[in-house]
Coordinates of C-alpha atoms and ligand atoms in Angstrom, one line a residue:
X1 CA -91.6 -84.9 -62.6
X2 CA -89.6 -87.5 -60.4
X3 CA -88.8 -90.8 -61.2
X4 CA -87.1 -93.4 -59.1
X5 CA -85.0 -95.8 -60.3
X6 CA -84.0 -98.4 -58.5
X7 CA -80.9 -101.1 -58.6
X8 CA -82.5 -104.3 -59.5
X9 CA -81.2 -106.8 -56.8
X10 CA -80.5 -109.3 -59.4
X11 CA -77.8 -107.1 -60.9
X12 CA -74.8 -108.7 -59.6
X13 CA -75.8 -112.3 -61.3
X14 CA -75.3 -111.1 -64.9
X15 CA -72.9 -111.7 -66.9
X16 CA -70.2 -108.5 -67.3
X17 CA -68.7 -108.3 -70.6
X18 CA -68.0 -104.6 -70.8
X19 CA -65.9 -102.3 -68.8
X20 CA -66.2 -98.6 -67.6
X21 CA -63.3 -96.6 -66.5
X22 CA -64.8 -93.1 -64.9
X23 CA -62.6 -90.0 -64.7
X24 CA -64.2 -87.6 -62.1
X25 CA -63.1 -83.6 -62.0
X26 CA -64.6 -81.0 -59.7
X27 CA -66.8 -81.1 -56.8
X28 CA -69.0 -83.5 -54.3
X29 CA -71.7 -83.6 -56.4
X30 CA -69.9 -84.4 -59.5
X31 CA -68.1 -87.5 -57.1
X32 CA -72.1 -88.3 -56.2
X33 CA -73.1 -88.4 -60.3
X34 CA -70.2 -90.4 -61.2
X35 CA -71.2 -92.8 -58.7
X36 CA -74.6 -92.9 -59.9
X37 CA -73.5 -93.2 -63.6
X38 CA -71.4 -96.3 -62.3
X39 CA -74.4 -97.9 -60.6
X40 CA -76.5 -97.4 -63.5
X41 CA -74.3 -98.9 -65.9
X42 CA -73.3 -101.9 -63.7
X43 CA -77.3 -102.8 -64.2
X44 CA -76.3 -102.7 -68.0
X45 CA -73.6 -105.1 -67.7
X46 CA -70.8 -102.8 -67.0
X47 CA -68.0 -103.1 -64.8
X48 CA -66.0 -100.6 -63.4
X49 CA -62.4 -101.3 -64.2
X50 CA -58.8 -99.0 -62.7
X51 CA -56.8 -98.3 -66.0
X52 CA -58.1 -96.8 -69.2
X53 CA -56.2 -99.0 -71.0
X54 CA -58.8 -102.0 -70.1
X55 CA -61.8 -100.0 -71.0
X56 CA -64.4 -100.4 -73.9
X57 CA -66.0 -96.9 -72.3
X58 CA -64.2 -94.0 -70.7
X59 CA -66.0 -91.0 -69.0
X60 CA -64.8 -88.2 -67.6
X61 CA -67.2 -85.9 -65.8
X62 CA -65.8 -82.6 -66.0
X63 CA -65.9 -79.4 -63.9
X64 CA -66.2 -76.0 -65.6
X65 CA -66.0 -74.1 -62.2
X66 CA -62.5 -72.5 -63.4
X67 CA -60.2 -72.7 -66.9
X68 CA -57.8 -74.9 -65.5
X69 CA -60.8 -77.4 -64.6
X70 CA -61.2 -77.1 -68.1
X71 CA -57.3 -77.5 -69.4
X72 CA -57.0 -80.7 -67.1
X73 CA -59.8 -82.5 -69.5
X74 CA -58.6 -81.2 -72.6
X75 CA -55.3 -82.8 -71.7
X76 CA -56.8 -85.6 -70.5
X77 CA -58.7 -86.1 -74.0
X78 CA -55.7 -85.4 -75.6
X79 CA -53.8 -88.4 -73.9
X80 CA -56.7 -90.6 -74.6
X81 CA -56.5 -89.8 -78.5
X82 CA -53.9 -92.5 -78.6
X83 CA -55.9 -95.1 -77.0
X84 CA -58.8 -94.2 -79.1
X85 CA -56.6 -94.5 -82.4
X86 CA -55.2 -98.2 -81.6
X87 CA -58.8 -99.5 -80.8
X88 CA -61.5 -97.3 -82.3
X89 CA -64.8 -99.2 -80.9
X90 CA -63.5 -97.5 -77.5
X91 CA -66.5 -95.2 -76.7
X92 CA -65.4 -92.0 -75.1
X93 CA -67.8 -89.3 -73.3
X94 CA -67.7 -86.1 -71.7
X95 CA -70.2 -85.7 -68.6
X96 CA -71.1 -83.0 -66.8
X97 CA -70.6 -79.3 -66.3
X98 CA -68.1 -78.7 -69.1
X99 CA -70.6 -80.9 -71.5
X100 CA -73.4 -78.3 -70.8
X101 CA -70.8 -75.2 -71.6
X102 CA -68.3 -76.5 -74.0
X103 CA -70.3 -78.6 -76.5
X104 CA -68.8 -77.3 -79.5
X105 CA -65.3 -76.3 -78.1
X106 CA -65.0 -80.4 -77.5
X107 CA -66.4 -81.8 -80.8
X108 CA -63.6 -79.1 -82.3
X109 CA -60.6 -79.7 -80.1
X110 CA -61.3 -83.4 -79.8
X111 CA -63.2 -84.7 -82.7
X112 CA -62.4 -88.6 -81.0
X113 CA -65.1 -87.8 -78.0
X114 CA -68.3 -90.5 -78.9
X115 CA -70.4 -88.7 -76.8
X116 CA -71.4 -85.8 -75.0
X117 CA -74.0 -85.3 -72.1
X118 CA -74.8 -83.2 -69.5
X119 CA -76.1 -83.6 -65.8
X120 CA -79.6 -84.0 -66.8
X121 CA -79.1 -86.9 -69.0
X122 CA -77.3 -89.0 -66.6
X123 CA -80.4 -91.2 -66.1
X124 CA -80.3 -92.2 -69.7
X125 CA -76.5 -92.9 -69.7
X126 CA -76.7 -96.8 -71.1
X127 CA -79.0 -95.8 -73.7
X128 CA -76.9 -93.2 -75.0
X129 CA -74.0 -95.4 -75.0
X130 CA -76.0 -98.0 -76.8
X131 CA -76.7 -95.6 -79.3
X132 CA -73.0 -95.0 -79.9
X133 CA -72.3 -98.6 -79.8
X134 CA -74.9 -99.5 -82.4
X135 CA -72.7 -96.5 -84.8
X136 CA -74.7 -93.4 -84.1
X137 CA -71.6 -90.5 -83.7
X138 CA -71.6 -88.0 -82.3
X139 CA -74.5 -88.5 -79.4
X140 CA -75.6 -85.4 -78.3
X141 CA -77.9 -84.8 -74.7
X142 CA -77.2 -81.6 -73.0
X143 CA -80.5 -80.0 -72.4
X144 CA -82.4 -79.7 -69.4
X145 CA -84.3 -82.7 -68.4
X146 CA -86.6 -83.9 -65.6
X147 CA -85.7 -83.9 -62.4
X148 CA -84.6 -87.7 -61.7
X149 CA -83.4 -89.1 -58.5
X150 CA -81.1 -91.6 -59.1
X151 CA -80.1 -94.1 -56.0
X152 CA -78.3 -96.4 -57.9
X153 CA -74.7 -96.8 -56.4
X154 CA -71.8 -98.7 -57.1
X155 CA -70.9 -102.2 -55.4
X156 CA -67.4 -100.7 -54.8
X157 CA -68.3 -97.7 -53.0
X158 CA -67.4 -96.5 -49.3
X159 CA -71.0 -97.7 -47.3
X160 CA -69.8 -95.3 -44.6
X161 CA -70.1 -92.0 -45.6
X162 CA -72.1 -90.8 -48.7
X163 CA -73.4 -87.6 -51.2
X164 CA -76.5 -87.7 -51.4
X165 CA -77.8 -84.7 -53.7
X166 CA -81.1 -82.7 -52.2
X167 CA -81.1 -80.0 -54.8
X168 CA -79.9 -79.4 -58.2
X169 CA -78.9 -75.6 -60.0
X170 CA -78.5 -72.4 -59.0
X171 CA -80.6 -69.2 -59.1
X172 CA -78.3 -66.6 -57.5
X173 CA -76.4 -65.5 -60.6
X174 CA -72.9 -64.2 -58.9
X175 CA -71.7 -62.7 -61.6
X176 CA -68.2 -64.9 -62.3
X177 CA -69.9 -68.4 -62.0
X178 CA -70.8 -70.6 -64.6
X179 CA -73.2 -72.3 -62.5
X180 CA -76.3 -71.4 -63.5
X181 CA -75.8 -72.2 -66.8
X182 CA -74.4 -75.6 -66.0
X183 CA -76.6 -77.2 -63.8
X184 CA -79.8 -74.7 -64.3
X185 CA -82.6 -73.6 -62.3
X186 CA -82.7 -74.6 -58.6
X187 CA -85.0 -77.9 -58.0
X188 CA -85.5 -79.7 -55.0
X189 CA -85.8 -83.4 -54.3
X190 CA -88.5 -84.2 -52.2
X191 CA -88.1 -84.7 -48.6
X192 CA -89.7 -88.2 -48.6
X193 CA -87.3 -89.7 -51.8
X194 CA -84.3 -88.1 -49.9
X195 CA -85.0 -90.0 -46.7
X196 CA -85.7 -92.9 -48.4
X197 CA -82.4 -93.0 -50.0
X198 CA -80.8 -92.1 -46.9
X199 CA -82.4 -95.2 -45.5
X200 CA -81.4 -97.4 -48.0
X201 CA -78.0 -96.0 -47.4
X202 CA -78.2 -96.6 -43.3
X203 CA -78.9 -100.5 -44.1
X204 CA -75.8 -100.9 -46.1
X205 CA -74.2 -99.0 -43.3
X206 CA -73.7 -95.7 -44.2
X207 CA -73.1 -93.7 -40.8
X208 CA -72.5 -90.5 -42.2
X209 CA -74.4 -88.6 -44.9
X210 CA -73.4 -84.7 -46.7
X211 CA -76.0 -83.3 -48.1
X212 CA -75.4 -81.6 -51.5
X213 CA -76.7 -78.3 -53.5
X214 CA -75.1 -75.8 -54.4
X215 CA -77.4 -73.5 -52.4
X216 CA -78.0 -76.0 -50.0
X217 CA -80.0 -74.0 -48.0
X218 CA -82.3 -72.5 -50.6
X219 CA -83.6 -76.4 -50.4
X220 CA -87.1 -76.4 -50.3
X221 CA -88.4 -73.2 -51.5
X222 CA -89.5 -74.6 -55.0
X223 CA -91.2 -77.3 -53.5
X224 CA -95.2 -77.9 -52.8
X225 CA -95.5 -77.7 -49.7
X226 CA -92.3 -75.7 -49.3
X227 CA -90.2 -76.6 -46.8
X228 CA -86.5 -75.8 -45.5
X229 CA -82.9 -77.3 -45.0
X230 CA -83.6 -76.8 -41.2
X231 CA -86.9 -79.3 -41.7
X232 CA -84.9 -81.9 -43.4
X233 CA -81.8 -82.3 -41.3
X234 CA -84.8 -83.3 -38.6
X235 CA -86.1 -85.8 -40.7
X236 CA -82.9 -87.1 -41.5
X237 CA -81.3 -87.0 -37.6
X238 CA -84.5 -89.3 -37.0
X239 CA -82.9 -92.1 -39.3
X240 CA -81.6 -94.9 -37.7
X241 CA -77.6 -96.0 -37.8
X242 CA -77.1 -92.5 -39.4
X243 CA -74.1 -91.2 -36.8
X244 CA -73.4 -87.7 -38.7
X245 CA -75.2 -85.1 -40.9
X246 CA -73.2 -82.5 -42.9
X247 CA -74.2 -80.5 -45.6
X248 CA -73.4 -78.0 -48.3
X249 CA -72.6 -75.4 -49.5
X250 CA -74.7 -72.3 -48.1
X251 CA -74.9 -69.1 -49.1
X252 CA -74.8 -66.1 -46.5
X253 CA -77.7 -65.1 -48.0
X254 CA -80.1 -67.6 -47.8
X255 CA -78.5 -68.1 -44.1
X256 CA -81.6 -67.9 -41.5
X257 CA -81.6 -68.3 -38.1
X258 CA -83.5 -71.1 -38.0
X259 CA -81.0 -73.1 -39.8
X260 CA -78.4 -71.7 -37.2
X261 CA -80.4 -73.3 -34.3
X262 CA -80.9 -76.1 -36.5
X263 CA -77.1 -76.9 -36.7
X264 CA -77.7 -76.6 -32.8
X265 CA -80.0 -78.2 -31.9
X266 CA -80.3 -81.4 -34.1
X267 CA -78.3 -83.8 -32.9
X268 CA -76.8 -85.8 -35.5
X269 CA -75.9 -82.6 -37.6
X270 CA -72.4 -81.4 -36.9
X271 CA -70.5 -77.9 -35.7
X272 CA -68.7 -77.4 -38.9
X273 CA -70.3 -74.4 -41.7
X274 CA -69.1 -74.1 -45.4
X275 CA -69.7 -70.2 -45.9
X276 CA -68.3 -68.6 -48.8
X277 CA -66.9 -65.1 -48.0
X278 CA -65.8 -64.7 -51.7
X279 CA -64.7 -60.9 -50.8
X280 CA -64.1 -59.3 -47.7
X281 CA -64.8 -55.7 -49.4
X282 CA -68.7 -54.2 -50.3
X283 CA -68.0 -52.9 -53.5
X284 CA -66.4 -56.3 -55.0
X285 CA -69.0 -58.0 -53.5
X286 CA -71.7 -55.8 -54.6
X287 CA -69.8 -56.7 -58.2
X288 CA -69.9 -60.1 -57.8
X289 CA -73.9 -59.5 -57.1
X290 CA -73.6 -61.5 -53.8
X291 CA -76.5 -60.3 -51.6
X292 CA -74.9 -59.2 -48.8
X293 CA -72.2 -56.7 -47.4
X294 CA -68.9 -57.6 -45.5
X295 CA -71.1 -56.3 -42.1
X296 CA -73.7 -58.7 -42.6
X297 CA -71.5 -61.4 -43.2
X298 CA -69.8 -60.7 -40.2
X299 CA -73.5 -60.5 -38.3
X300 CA -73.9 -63.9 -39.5
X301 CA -70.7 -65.3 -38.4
X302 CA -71.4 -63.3 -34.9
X303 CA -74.3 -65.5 -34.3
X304 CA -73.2 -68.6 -35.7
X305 CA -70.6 -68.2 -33.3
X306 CA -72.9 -67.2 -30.3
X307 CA -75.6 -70.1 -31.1
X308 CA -73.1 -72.5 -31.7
X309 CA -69.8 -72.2 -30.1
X310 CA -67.9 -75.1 -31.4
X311 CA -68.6 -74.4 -34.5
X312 CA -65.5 -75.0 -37.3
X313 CA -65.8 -72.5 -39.9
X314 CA -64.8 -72.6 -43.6
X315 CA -64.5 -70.4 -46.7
X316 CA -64.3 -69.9 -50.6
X317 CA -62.5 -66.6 -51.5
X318 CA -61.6 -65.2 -55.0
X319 CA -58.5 -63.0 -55.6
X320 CA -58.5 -61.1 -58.3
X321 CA -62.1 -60.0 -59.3
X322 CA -62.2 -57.4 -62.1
X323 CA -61.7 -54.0 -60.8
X324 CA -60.3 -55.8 -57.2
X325 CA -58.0 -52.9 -55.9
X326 CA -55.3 -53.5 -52.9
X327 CA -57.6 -51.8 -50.9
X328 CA -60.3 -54.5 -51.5
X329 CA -58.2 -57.1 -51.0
X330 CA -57.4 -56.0 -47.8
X331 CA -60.7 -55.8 -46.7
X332 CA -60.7 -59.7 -47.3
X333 CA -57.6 -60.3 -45.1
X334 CA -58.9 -58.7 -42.4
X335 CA -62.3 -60.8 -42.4
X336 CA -60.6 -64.0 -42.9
X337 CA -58.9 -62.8 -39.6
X338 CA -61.6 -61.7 -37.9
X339 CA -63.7 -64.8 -38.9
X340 CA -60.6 -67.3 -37.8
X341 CA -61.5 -69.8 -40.8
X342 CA -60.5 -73.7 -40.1
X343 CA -60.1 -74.1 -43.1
X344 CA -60.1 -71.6 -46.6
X345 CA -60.0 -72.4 -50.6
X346 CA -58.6 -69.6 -52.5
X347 CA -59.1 -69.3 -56.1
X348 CA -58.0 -66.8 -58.8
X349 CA -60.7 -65.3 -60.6
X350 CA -61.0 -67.1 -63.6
X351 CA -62.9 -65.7 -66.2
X352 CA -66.0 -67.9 -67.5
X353 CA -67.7 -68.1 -71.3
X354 CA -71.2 -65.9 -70.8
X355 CA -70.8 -64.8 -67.4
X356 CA -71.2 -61.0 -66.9
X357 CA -67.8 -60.8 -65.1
X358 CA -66.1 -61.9 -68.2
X359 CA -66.9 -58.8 -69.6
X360 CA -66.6 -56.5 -66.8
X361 CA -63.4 -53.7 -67.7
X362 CA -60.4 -54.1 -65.3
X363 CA -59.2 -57.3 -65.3
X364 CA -56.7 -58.1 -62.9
X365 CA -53.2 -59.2 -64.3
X366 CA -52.4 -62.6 -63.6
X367 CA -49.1 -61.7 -61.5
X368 CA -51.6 -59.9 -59.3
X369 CA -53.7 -62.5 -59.2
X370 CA -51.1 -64.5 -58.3
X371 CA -49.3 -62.3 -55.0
X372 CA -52.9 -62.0 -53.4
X373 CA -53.6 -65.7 -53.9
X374 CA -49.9 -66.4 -52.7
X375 CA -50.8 -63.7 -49.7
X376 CA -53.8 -65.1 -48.7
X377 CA -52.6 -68.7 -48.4
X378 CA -50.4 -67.3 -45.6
X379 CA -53.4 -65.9 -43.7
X380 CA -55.6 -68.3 -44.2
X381 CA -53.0 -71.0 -43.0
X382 CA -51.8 -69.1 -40.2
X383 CA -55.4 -68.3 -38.7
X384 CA -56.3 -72.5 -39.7
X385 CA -53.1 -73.3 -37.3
X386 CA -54.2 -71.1 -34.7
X387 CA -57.9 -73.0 -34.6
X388 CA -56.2 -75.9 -35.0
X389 CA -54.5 -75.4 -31.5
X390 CA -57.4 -75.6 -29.6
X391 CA -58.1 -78.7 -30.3
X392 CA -54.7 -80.3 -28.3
X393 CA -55.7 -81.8 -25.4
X394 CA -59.4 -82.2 -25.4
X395 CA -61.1 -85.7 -26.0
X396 CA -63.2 -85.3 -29.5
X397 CA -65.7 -87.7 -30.5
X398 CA -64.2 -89.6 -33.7
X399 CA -66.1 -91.8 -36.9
X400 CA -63.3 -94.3 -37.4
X401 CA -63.5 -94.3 -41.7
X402 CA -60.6 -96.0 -42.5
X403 CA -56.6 -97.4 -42.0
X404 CA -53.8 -94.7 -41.5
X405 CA -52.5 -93.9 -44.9
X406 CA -49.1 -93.6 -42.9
X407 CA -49.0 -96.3 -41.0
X408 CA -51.3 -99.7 -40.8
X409 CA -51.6 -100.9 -37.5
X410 CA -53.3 -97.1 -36.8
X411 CA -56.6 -96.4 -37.9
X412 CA -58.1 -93.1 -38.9
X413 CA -61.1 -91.0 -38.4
X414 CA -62.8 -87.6 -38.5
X415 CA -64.3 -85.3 -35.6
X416 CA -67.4 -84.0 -36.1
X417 CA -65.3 -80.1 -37.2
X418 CA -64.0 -82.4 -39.9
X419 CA -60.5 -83.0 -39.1
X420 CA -58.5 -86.3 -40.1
X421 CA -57.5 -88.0 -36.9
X422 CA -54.8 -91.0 -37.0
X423 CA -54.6 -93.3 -33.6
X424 CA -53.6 -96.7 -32.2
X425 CA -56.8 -98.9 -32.5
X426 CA -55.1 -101.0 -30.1
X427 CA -56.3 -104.4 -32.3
X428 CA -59.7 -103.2 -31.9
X429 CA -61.9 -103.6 -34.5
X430 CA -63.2 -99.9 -34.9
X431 CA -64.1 -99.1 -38.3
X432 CA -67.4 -97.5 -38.5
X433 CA -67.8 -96.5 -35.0
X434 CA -67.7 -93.0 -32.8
X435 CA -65.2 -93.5 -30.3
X436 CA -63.7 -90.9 -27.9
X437 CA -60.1 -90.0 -28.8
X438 CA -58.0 -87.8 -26.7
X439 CA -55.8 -85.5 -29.0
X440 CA -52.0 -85.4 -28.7
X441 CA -50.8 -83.7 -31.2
X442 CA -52.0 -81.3 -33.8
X443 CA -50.3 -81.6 -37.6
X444 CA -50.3 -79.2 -40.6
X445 CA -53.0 -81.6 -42.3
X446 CA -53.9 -84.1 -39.8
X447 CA -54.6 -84.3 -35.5
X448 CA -52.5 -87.9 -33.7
X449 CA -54.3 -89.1 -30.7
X450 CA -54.6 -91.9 -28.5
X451 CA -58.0 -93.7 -27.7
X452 CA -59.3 -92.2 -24.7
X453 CA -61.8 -95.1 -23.8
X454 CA -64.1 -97.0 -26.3
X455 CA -68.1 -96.3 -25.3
X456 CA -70.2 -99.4 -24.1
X457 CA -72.0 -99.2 -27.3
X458 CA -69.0 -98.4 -29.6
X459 CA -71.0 -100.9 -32.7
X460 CA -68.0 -102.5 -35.2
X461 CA -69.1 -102.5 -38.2
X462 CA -69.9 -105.3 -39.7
X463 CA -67.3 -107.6 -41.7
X464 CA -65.0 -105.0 -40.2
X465 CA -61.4 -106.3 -40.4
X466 CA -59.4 -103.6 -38.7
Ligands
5AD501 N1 -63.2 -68.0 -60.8 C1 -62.6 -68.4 -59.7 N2 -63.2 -69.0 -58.7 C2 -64.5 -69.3 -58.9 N3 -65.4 -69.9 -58.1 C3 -66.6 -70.0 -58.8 N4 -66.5 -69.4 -60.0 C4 -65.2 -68.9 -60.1 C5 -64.5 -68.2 -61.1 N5 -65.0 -67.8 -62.2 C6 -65.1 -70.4 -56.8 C7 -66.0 -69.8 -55.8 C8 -66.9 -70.9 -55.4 C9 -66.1 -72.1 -55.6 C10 -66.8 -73.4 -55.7 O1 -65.3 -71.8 -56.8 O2 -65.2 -69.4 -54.7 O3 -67.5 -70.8 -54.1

């Protein structure tokens, strides 16, 4: 079942008397709940405020991904134990992944939390709170619940770009990841609410959307009719003021080649892939119960590259799988070489409550763990600077998002291979238009270029003030 729920246009006329402060850990689609979570409780009166200290509610929506994810919130709770002691009608809750996996670990290590839920509840956050507020302790919600679409969205948030979530869980049971357990079975949204979002997003002038799941494209198999990723980025290129289309992440297994001429041939999608390699060697990934072998991967990326040939490429890749021998890992340098990655996340192999890899004999020692991480890094950065390279010289299309962190009077942007781009605007009011900007120098993190010459209809965006 669906249900839509809708910010009520008279939402901003209210009175405010309470105020949220939201703590956000992990990955794009925990940064897309917490904005929903925010829009749903400015309808109850909420508003969001900067500093804990101010708060009558704090939420943190927490990542279980890794144990550190998981340290960082436990810290976090600890520090908050203090506020929670000088003024004890603070509410506090944990959202999210850890929520769904760590229940009872966080009513025993922090007995102040008010209020635990997971993903599936978020729709129902205000009345939870109520509940807590009206004395009820501690409230509870962390099973699996309808599939809601939620398209309320802050005031305060960036109407350029935006997450919008297509699918929700995971059915591919890699053995290290917590995922399935966290965010469940794999549902889609269907196609219709997702454009309509997106449209709603394109009049408040949103010019770049990335869609979210975390098989993004599995989207559409669970759906009646079913339908595909490679069927919904054309629906979505067809949506006016929409500039860019990203999306992920994919898995090499669900990766036809009708998405690949979809990231082609649809115009408003862009050249950039998130394709996690996870291991370059066939009996770690056979292990990690990925689907595929390090020749098909490399099939995959041998196309990609053929059908689209600007295509930026990126990675996830774990060091230190159980049983991971030198010989292994070495099988992962040398595809991360012959890939040449833009742009690569390592992670150790962090071992996660009921997954089978927790249990699987030969663990890897974390000084192990930490030499191949500490390796990789200097692979992976080297090949990133080398695909970096190409890019001096050329004229790239830019979405001007913002003001140079460095420096004000410059104004900064991303191509469409998602690199940050800094350059002289000149005085011209550019933020929230594509404009053409001939690259100068290439950085570690960032590109510097100079305008090469704004298009005839380069639109400002509107209220713009750079
Ligand atoms: N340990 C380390 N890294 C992990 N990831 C997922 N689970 C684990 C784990 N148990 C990484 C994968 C995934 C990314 C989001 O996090 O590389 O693609």
């Amino acid at each position: 079942m669906i249900k839509l729920i809708q910010t009520p246009s008279a939402a901003s006329e209210r009175p405010r008397t309470s105020k949220v402060h939201l703590i956000t850990y992990g990955c794009q689609m925990n940064e897309y709940d917490s904005q929903r979570v925010a829009g749903l409780l400015q309808q109850q009166d909420y508003e969001l405020c900067e500093r804990p200290e101010d708060a009558d509610l704090i939420l943190l929506n927490t990542c279980a991904i890794r144990e550190k994810a998981e340290d960082k919130v436990f810290s976090q709770l600890g520090a908050l134990k203090r506020l929670k002691k000088a003024r004890p009608d603070l509410v506090i809750g944990v959202m999210g992944c850890m929520a769904q996996l760590q229940q009872g670990r966080i009513q025993e290590r922090a007995p102040h939390v008010d209020l635990v839920f997971g993903s599936p509840a978020i729709s129902r956050v205000g009345e939870l709170v109520a509940r807590v507020r009206r004395g009820e302790r501690a409230v509870l919600d962390t099973g699996e619940g309808a599939l809601v679409k939620i398209v309320a969205k802050p005031e305060s948030a960036n109407r350029l770009k935006a997450f919008v979530t297509v699918m929700e869980g995971c059915e591919k049971r890699c053995t290290f990841c917590v995922v399935p357990v966290t965010r469940g079975r794999e549902r889609s949204h269907a196609p219709g609410v997702i454009v309509d979002e997106i449209r709603g997003l394109a009049a408040a002038g949103c010019k770049e959307v990335t869609l979210l799941g975390q098989t993004v494209n599995a989207y559409g198999r669970d759906l009646e009719p079913a339908t595909d990723l490679a069927a919904l980025l054309e629906l979505v290129d067809a949506i006016d003021g929409i500039e860019r289309i990203r999306f992920t992440t994919s898995n090499p297994y669900n990766l036809t080649s009708r998405l690949i001429r979809a990231i082609r041939d649809v115009p408003k999608v862009v050249e950039y892939l998130h394709l996690p390699l996870q291991s370059g060697s066939d009996r770690v990934l056979e292990r990690m119960h990925r689907g595929y072998t390090q020749a098909r991967y490399l099939e995959l990326i041998d196309e990609i590259k053929a059908t689209v040939p600007e295509i930026a490429l990126s990675t996830d890749i774990i060091v230190g799988f159980p049983g991971e021998t030198d010989e292994d890992f070495a099988a992962t340098v040398d595809v991360v070489e012959r890939v040449g990655y833009d742009n690569a996340f390592v992670f150790r192999y962090s071992r996660r409550p009921g997954t089978p890899a927790a249990e699987m004999p030969d663990q890897v020692p974390d000084e192990v763990k930490a030499r191949r991480n500490a390796e990789l890094l200097a692979v992976t950065g080297r090949v990133a600077a080398v695909r970096s390279g190409r890019l001096a010289g050329r004229v790239l299309p830019v979405l001007v998002d913002g003001v140079s962190r460095k420096d004000l009077r410059e104004v900064s942007g991303r191509t469409r291979c998602n690199r940050v781009v800094n350059f002289d605007a000149g005085g011209r009011r550019l933020l929230g238009s594509v404009v053409p900007v001939r690259i100068a120098e290439v950085l570690p993190h960032s590109l510097r270029g100079a305008l090469a010459e704004v298009d005839a209809d380069a639109r400002p965006f509107a209220g713009a003030s750079v």
